[in-house]
mmCIF file of C-alpha atoms and ligand atoms in Angstrom:
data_model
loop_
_atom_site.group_PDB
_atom_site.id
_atom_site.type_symbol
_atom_site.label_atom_id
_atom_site.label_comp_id
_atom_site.label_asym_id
_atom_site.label_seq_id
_atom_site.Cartn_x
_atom_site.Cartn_y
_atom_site.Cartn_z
ATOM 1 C CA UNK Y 1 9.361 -71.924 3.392
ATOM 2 C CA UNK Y 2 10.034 -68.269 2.603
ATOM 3 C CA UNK Y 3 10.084 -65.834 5.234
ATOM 4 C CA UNK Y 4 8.610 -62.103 5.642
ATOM 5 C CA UNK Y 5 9.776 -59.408 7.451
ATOM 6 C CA UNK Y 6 6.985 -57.367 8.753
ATOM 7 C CA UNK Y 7 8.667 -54.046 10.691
ATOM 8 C CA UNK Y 8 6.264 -53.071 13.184
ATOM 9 C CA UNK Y 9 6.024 -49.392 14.858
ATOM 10 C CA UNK Y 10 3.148 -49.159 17.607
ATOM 11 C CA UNK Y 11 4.470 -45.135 18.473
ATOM 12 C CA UNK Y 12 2.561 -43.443 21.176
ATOM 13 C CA UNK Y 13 -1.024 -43.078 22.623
ATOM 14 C CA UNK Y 14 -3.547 -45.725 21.713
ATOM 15 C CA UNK Y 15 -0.904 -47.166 19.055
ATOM 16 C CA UNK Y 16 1.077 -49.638 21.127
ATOM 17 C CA UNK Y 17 -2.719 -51.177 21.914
ATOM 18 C CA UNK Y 18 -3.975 -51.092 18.982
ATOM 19 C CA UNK Y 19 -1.185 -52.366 17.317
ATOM 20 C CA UNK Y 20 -0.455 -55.301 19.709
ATOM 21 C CA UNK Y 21 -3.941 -57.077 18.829
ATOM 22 C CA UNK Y 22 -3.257 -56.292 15.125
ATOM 23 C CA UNK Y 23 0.553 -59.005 16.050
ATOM 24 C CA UNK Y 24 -1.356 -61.531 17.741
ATOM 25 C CA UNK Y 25 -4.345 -61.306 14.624
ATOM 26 C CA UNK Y 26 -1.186 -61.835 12.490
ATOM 27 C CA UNK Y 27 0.550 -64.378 14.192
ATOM 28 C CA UNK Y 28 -2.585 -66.424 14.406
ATOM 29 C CA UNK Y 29 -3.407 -66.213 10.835
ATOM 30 C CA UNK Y 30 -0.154 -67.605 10.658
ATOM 31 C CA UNK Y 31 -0.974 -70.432 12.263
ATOM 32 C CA UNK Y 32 -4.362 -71.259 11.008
ATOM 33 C CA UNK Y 33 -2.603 -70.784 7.430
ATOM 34 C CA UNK Y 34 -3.187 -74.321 7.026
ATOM 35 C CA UNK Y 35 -7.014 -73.428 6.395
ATOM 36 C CA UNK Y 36 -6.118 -71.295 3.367
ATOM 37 C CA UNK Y 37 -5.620 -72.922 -0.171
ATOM 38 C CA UNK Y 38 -2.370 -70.573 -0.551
ATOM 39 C CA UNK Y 39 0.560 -71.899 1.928
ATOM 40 C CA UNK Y 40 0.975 -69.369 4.343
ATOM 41 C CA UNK Y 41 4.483 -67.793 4.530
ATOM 42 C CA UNK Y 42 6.335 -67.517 7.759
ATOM 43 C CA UNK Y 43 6.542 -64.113 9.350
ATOM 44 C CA UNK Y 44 9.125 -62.852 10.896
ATOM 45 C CA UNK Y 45 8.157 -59.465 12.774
ATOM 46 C CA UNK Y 46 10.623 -57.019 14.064
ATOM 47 C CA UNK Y 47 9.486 -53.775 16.361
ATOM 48 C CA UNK Y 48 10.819 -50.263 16.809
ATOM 49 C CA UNK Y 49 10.002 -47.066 17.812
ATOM 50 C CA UNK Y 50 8.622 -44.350 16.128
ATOM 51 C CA UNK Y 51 7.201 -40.625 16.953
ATOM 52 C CA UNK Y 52 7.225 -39.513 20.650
ATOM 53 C CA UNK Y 53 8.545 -42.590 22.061
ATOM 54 C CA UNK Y 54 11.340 -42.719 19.284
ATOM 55 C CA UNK Y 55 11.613 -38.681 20.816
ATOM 56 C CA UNK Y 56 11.944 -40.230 24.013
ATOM 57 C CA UNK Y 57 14.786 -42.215 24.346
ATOM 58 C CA UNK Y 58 16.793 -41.418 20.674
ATOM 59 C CA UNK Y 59 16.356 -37.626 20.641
ATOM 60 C CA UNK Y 60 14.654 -38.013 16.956
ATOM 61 C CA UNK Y 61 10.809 -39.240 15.669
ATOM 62 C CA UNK Y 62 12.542 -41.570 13.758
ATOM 63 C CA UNK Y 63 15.882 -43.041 13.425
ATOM 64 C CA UNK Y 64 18.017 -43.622 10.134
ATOM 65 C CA UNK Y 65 18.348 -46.751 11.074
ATOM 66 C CA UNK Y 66 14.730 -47.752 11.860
ATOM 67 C CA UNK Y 67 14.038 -45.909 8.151
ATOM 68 C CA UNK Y 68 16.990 -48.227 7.164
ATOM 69 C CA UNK Y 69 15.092 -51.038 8.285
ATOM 70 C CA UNK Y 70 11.771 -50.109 7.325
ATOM 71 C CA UNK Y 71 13.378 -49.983 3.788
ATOM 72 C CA UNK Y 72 14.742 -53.627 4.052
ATOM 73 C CA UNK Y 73 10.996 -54.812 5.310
ATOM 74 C CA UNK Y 74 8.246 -56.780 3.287
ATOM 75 C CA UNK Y 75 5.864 -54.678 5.053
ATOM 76 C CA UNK Y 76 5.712 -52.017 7.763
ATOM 77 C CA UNK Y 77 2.688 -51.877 9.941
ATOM 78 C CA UNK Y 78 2.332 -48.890 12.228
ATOM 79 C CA UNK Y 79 0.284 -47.678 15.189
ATOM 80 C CA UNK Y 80 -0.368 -44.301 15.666
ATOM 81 C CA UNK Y 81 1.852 -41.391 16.132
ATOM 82 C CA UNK Y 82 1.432 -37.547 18.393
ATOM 83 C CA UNK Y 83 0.333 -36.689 21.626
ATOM 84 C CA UNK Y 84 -0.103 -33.341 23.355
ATOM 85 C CA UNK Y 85 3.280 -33.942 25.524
ATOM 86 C CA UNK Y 86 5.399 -32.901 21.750
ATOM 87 C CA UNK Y 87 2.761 -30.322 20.631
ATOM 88 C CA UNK Y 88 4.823 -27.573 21.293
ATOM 89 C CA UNK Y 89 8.366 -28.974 19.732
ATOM 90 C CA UNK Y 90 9.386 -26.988 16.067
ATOM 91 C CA UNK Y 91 7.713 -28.476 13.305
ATOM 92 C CA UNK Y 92 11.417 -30.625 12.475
ATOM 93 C CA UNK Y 93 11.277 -32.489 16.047
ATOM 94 C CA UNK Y 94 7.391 -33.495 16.097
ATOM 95 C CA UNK Y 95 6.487 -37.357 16.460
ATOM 96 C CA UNK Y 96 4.415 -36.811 12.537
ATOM 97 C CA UNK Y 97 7.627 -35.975 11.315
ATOM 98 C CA UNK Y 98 8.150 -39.619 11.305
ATOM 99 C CA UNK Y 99 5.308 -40.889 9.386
ATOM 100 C CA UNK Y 100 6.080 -37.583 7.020
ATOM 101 C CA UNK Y 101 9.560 -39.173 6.704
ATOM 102 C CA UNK Y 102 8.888 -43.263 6.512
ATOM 103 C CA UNK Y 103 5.840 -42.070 3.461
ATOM 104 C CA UNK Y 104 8.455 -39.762 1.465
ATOM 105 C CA UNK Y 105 11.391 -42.070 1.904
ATOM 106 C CA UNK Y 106 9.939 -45.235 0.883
ATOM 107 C CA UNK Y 107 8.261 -43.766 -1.666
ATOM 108 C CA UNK Y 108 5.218 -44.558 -0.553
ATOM 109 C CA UNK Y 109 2.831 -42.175 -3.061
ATOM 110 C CA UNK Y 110 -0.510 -43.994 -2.868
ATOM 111 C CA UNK Y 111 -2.516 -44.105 0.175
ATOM 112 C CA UNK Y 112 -5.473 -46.263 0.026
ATOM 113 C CA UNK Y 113 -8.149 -45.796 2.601
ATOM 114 C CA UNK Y 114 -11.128 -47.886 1.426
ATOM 115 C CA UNK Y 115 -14.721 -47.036 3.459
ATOM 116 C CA UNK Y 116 -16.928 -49.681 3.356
ATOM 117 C CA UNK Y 117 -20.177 -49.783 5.779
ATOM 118 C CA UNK Y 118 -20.814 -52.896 7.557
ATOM 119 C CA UNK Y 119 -24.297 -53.901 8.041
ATOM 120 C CA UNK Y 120 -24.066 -54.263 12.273
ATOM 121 C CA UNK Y 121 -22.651 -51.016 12.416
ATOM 122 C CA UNK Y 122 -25.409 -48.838 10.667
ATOM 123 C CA UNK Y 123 -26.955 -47.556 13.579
ATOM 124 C CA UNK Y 124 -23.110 -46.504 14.735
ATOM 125 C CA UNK Y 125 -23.083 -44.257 12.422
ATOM 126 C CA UNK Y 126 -24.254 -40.489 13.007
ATOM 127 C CA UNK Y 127 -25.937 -40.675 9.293
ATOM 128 C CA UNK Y 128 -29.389 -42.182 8.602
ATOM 129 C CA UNK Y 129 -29.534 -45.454 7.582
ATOM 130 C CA UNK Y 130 -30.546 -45.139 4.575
ATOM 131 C CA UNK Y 131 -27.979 -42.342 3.698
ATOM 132 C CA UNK Y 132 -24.985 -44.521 4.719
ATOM 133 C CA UNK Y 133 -26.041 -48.531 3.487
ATOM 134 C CA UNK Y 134 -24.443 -49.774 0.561
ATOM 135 C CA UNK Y 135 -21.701 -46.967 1.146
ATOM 136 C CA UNK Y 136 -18.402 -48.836 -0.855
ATOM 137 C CA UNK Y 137 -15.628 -45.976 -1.255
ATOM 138 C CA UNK Y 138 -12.421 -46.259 -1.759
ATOM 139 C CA UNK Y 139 -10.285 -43.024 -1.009
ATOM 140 C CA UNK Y 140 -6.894 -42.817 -3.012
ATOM 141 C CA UNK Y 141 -4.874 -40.182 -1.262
ATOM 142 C CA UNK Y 142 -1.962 -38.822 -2.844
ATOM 143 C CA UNK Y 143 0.647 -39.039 -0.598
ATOM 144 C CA UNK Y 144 4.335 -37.902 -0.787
ATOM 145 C CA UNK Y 145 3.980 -34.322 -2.452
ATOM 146 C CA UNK Y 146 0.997 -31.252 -2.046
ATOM 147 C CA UNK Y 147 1.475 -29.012 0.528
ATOM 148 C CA UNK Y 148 2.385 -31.215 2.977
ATOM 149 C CA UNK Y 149 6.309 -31.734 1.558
ATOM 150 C CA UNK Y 150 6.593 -28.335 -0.811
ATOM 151 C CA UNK Y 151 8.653 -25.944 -0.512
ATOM 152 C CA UNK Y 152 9.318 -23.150 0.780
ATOM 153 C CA UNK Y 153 8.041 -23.916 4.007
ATOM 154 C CA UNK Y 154 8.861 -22.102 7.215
ATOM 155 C CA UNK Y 155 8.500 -19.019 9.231
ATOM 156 C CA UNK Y 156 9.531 -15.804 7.196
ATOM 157 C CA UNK Y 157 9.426 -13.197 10.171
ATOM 158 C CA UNK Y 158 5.914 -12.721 10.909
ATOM 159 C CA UNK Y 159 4.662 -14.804 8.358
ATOM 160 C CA UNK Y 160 4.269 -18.479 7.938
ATOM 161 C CA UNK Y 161 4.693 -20.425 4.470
ATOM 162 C CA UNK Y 162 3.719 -23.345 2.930
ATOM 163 C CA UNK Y 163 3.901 -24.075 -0.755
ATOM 164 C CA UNK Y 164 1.291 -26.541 -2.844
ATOM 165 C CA UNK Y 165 3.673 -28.107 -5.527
ATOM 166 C CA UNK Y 166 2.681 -30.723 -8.171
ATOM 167 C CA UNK Y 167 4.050 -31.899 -11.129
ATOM 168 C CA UNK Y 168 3.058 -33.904 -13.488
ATOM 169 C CA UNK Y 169 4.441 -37.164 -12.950
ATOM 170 C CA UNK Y 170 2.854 -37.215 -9.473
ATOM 171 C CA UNK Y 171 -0.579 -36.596 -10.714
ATOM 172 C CA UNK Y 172 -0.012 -39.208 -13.634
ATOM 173 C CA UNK Y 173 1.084 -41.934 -11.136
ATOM 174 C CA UNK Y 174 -1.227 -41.273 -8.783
ATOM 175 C CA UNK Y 175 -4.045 -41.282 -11.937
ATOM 176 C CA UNK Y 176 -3.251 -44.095 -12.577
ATOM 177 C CA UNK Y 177 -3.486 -46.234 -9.596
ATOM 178 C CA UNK Y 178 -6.822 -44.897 -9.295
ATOM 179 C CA UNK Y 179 -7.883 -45.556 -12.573
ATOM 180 C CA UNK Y 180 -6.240 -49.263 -12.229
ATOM 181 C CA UNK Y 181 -8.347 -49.872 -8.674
ATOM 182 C CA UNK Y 182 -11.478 -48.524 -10.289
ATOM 183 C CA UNK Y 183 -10.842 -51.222 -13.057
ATOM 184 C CA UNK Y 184 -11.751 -53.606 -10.252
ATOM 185 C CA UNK Y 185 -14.455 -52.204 -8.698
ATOM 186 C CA UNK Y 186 -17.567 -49.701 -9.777
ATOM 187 C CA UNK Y 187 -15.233 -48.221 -12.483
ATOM 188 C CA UNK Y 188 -16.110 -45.048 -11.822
ATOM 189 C CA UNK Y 189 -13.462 -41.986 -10.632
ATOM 190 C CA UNK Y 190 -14.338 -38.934 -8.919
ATOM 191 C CA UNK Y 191 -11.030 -36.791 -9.033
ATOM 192 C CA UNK Y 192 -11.099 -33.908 -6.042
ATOM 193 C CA UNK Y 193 -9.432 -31.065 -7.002
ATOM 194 C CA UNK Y 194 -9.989 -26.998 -5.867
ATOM 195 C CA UNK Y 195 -9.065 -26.300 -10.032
ATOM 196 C CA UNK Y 196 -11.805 -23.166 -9.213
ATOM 197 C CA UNK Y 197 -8.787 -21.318 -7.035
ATOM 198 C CA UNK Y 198 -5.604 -23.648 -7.275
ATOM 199 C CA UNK Y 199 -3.123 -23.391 -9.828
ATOM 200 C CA UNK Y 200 -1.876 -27.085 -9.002
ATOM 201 C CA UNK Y 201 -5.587 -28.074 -9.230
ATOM 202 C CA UNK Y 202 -5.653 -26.827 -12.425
ATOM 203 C CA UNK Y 203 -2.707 -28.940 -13.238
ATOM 204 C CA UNK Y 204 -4.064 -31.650 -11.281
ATOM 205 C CA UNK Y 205 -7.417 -31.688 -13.346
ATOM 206 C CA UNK Y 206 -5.493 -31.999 -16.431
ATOM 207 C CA UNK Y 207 -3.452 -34.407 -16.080
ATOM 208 C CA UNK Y 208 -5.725 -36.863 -14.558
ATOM 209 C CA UNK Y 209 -8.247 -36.301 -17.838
ATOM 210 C CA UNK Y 210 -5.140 -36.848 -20.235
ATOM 211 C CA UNK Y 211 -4.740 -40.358 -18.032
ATOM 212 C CA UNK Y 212 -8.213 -41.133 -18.334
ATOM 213 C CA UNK Y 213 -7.818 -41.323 -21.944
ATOM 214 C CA UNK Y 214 -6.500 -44.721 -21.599
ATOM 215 C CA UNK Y 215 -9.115 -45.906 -19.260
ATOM 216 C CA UNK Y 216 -12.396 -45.213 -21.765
ATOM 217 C CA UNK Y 217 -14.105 -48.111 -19.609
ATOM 218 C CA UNK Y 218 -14.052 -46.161 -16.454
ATOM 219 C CA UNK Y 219 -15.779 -42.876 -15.952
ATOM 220 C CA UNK Y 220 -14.616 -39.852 -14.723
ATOM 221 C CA UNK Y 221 -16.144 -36.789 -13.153
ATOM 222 C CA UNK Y 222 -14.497 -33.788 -11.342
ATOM 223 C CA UNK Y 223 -15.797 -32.355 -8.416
ATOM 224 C CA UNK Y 224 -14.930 -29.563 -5.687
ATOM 225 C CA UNK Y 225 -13.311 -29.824 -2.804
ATOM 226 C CA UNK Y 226 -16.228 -28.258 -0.741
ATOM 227 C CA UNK Y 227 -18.373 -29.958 -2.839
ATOM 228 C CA UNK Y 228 -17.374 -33.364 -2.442
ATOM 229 C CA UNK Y 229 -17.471 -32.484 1.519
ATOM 230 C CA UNK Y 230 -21.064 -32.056 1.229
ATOM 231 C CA UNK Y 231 -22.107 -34.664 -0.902
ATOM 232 C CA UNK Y 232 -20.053 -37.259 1.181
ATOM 233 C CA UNK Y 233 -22.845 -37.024 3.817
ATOM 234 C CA UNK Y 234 -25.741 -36.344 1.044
ATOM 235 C CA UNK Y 235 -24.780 -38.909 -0.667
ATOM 236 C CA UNK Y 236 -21.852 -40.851 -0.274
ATOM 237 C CA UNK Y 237 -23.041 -44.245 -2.436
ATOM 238 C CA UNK Y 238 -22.685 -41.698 -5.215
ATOM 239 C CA UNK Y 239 -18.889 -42.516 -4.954
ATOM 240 C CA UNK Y 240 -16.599 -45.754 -6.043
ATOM 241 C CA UNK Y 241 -12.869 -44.324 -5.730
ATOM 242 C CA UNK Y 242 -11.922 -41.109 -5.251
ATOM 243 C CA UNK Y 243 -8.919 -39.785 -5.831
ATOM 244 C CA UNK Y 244 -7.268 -36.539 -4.746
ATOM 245 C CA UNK Y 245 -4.297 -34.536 -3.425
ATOM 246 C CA UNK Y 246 -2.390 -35.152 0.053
ATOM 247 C CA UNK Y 247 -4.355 -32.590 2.209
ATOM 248 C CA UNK Y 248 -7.649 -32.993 0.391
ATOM 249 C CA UNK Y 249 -7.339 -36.818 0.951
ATOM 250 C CA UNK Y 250 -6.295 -36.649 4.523
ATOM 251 C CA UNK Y 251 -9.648 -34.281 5.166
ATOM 252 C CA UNK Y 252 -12.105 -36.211 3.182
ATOM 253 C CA UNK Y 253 -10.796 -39.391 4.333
ATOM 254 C CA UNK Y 254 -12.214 -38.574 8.200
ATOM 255 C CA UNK Y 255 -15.426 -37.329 7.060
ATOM 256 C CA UNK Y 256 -15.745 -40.504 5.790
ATOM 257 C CA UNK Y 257 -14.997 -42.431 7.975
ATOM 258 C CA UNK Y 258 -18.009 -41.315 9.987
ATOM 259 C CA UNK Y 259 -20.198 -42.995 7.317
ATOM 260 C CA UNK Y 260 -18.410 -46.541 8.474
ATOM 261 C CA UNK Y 261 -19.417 -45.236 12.425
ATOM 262 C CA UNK Y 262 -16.119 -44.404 13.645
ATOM 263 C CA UNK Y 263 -12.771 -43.633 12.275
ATOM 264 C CA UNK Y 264 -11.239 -46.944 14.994
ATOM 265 C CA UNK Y 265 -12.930 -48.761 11.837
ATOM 266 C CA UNK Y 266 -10.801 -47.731 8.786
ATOM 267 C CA UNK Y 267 -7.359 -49.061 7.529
ATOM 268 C CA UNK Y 268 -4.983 -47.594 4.977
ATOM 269 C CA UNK Y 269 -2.457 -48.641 3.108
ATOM 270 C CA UNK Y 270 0.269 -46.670 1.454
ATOM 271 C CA UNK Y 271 2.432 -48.266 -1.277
ATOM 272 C CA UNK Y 272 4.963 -46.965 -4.079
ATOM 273 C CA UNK Y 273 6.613 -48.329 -6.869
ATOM 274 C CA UNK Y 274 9.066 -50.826 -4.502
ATOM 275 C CA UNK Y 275 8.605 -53.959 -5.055
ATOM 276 C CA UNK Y 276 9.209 -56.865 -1.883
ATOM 277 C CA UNK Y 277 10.513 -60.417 -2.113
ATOM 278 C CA UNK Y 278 7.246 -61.549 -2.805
ATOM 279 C CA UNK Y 279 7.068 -59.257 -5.732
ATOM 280 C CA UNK Y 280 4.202 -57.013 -4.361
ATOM 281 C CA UNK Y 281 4.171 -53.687 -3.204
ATOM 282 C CA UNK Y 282 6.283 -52.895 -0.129
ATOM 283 C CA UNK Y 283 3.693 -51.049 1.816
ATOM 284 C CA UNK Y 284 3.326 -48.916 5.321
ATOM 285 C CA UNK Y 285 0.010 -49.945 7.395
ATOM 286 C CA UNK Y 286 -1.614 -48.109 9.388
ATOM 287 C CA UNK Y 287 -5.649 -47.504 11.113
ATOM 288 C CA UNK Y 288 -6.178 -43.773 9.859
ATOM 289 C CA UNK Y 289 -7.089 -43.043 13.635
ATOM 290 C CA UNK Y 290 -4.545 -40.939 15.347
ATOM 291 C CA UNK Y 291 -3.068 -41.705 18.970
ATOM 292 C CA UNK Y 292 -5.927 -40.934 20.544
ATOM 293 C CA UNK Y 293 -4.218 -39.294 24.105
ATOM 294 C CA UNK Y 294 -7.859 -38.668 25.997
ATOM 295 C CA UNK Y 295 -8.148 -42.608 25.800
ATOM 296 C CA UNK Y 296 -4.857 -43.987 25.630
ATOM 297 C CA UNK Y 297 -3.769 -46.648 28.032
ATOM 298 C CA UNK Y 298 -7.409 -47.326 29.737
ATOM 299 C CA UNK Y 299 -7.758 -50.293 27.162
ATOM 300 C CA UNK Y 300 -10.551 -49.018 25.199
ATOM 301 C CA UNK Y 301 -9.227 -47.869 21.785
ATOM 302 C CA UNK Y 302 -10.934 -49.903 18.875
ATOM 303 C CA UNK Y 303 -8.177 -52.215 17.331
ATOM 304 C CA UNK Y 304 -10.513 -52.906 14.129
ATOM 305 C CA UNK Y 305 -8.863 -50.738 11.788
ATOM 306 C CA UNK Y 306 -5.589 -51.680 13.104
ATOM 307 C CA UNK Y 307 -6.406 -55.581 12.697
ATOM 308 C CA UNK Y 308 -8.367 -54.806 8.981
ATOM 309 C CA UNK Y 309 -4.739 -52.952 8.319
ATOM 310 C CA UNK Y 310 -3.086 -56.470 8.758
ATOM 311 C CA UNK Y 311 -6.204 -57.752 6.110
ATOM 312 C CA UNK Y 312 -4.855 -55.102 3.501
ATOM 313 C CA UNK Y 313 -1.228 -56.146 4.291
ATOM 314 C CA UNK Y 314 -2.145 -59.519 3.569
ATOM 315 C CA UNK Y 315 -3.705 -58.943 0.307
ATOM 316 C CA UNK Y 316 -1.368 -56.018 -1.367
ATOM 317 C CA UNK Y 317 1.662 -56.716 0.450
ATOM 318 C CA UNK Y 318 1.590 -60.434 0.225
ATOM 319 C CA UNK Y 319 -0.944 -61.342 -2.227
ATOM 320 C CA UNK Y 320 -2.828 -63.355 -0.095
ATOM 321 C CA UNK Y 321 -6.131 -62.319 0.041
ATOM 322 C CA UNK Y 322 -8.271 -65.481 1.087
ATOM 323 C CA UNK Y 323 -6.406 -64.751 4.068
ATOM 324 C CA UNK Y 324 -7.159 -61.576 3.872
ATOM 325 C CA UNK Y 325 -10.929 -62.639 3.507
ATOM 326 C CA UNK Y 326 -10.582 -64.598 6.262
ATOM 327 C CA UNK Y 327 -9.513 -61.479 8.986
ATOM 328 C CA UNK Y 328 -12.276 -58.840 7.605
ATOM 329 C CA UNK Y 329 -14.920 -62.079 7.823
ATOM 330 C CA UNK Y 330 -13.861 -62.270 11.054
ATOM 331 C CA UNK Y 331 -14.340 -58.770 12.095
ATOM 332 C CA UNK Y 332 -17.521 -58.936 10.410
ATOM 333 C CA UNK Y 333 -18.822 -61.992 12.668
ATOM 334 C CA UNK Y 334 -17.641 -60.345 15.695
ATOM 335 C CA UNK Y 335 -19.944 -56.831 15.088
ATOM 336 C CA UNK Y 336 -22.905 -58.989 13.888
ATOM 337 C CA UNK Y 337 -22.633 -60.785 17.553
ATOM 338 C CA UNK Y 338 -22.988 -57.153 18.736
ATOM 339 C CA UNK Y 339 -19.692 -56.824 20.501
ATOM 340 C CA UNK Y 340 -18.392 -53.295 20.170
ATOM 341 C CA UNK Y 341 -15.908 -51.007 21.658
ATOM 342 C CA UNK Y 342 -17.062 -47.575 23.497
ATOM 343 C CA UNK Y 343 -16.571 -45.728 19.964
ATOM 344 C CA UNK Y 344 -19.074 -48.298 18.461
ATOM 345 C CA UNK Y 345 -21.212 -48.632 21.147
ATOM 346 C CA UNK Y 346 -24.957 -47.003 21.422
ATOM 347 C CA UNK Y 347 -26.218 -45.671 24.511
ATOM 348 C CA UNK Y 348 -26.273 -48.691 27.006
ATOM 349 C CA UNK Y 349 -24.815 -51.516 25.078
ATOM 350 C CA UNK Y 350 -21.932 -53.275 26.611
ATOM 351 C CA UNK Y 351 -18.668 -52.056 25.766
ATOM 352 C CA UNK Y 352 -16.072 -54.310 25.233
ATOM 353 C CA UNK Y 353 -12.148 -53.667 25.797
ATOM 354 C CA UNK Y 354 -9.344 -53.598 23.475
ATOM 355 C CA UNK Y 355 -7.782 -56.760 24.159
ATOM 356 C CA UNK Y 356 -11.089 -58.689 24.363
ATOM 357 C CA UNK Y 357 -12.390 -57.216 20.936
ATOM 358 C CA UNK Y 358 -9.405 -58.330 19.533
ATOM 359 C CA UNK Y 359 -9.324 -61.994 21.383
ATOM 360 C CA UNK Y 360 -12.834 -62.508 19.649
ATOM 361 C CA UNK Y 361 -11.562 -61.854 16.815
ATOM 362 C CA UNK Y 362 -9.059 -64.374 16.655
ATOM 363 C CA UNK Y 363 -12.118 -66.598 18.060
ATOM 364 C CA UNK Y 364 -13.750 -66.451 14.888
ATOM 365 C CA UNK Y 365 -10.338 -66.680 12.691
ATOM 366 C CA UNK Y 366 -10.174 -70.154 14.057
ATOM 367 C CA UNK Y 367 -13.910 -70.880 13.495
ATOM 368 C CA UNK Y 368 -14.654 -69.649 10.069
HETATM 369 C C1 IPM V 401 -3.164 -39.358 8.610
HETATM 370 C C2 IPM V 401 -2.710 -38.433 9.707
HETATM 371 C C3 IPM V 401 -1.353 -37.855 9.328
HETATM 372 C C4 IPM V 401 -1.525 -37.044 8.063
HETATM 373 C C5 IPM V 401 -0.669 -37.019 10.423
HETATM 374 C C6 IPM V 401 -0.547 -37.786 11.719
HETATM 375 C C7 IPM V 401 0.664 -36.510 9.975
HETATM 376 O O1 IPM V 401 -3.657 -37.455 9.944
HETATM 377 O O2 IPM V 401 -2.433 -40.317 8.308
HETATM 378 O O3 IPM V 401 -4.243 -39.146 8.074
HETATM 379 O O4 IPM V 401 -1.906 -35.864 8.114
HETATM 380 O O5 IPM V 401 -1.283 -37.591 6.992
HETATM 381 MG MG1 MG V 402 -5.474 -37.758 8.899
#
C-alpha cells in the first residue's frame, strides 16, 4: 500500500486544538477507508512546530529543517499561527513569518478559500437569510507575491515602506487557476483589482483579460476593491470564483466568511506547481481563522474549518474526494442535529466543546 506523509504544524493559540480533532478526523477516515470505492492510502503523519512555539524553544518561527521537511511532505496541514505574547518582536522574528516563509518557499501561489453557506447555519450568520442562501464562492487568493513579499520593505528613518510588485507571470498563473476552477463550477470570474489607483492593478487587469482569451466559455467581469467589499454583503450569490491579489484576497476572504456564520467555518488550501507522489498538488492546509488568544486553551475554538481543511487535503492533495465527500457530509449532519460551538451558537442554544464537536463528527464518518 503506498504511504503519505502528511507534516502537521498546530503553532500557537487555538491551533494545537483545532488541529488535533482535524488528526483524529484523518486518522479515522483512514480507517473507515474501506467504505470508499477508492482504497484508502496509509498516512503517515509527522508534527512540528511552527510560529511562537517554534519561537519558543528554537529561537526562530520556523526552522530550515521543519521547511526541509515540509518540502519532502505529501501534504502540510497547519493550525494557526500569532498571539499577543510576539506582537512586539521586529517584523523578521514574528510567529507569521513562518506561514510567510512555508507559502513562498514551497511555492505555494494559489490559495483557495471556497465559502459555501450551509443550510443549518443560516440563522448564524449576521446577514439575512435571504441575502446569504445559495451563497457558493470560491475565493482564489494570490499568494506568494503583492505587497506582502515586495520589496523594498522596511523602516527608512521615520518612514515605513512596503512595495506592491507584480509581474506578469504571477498574474498569468494565478489567471489561470481561476479560470481552470471556474471551468468546474458557475464559470463565471470576478477578477478584484484597485486598476482605478494601482499601477500593478493595472497590470493585473490586463493580464488576466489576455488569459481569459483562452477561456471564451467562462465570463469575466472586473470589479473594485471597495466595490466588491460592498457587494459581498449586498449580494454575495452574485459571485462564483473570485480571484485577486495577496492582500485583497486575505481582506475579502474574512468578510466572507461572515456570510458562512463564522470564519471557525472556512478552510483553505494553498498549492503551487509541486507535484507529490501521488501526482497532485503538494499543498499547505490551513482553517483561515487565526490563533484566536482570547479563547485559546478553554476548549471552545470551532475545529470545522480545521477538519473541512483535511476534506480539501483529501480531494486536491490526494485525489480522493468521495472521501472528501464523506468528511464535509459529515460536518453537514452534525450542524443539521443543531450541535454548534459558542461561535455558531444563537443566544441560548447549547454550546458544544471542541473536542466533542469534533468526536461527533467522527460519529457520523462512521455512520454515513
Ligand atoms: C491568513 C492570515 C495570514 C495572512 C497571516 C497570519 C500572516 O491572515 O492566512 O489569512 O495574512 O495571510
Ligand atoms: Mg487572513
Amino acid at each position: 500500500m503506498t504511504t503519505f506523509n502528511i507534516l502537521t504544524l498546530p503553532g500557537d493559540g487555538i491551533g494545537p486544538e483545532v488541529l488535533a480533532e482535524a488528526v483524529l478526523t484523518l486518522k479515522q477516515i483512514a480507517s473507515v477507508g474501506a467504505y470508499c470505492n477508492t482504497p484508502l492510502p496509509e498516512f503517515h503523519i509527522e508534527e512540528a512546530l511552527v510560529g511562537g512555539a517554534a519561537l519558543e524553544t528554537t529561537g526562530v518561527p520556523i526552522t530550515g529543517k521543519t521547511l526541509d521537511n515540509a518540502r519532502k511532505s505529501d501534504a502540510v496541514l497547519l493550525g494557526a499561527v500569532g498571539g499577543p505574547a510576539w506582537d512586539k518582536l521586529p517584523h523578521d522574528k514574528r510567529p507569521e513569518q513562518a506561514l510567510l516563509k512555508l507559502r513562498s518557499t514551497l511555492g505555494l501561489y494559489a490559495n483557495l478559500r471556497p465559502v459555501r453557506i450551509s443550510g443549518p447555519l443560516l440563522a448564524a450568520s449576521p446577514l439575512k437569510r435571504e441575502v446569504v442562501q445559495g451563497t457558493d464562492i470560491l475565493v482564489v487568493r494570490e499568494l506568494t507575491g503583492g505587497i506582502y513579499f515586495g520589496e523594498p520593505r522596511g523602516r527608512q528613518g521615520d518612514r515605513a515602506v512596503n512595495t506592491e510588485v507584480y509581474s506578469v507571470t504571477e498574474v498569468e498563473r494565478i489567471a489561470y487557476r481561476a479560470f481552470e476552477v471556474a471551468l468546474t463550477r458557475q464559470k463565471k470570474v470576478t477578477s478584484v483589482d484597485k486598476a482605478n489607483v494601482l499601477e500593478s492593478s493595472i497590470l493585473w487587469r490586463e493580464v488576466v483579460s489576455q488569459v481569459h482569451k483562452e477561456f471564451p466559455e467562462v465570463e469575466l467581469s472586473h470589479m473594485y476593491v471597495d466595490n466588491c467589499a460592498m457587494q459581498l454583503v449586498r449580494n454575495p450569490r452574485q459571485f462564483d470564483v473570485i480571484v485577486t491579489n495577496n492582500l485583497f484576497g486575505d481582506i475579502l476572504s474574512d468578510e466572507a466568511s461572515m456570510l458562512a456564520g463564522s470564519i471557525g467555518m472556512l478552510p483553505s488550501a494553498s498549492i503551487g506547481g509541486v507535484k507529490n507522489r501521488a501526482g497532485k498538488p503538494a499543498g499547505l492546509y490551513e482553517p483561515i481563522h487565526g490563533s484566536a488568544p482570547d479563547i485559546a486553551g478553554q476548549g471552545r475554538a470551532n475545529p470545522l474549518g480545521a477538519i473541512l481543511s483535511v476534506a480539501m487535503m483529501l480531494e486536491l492533495s490526494f485525489g480522493l474526494s468521495e472521501a472528501a465527500r464523506r468528511v464535509e457530509r459529515a460536518v453537514e449532519a452534525v450542524l443539521e442535529k443543531g450541535t454548534r460551538t459558542a461561535d455558531l451558537a444563537q443566544a441560548g442554544e447549547k454550546v458544544t466543546g471542541t473536542h466533542e464537536m469534533g468526536e461527533k463528527v467522527r460519529v457520523e464518518l462512521e455512520r454515513l
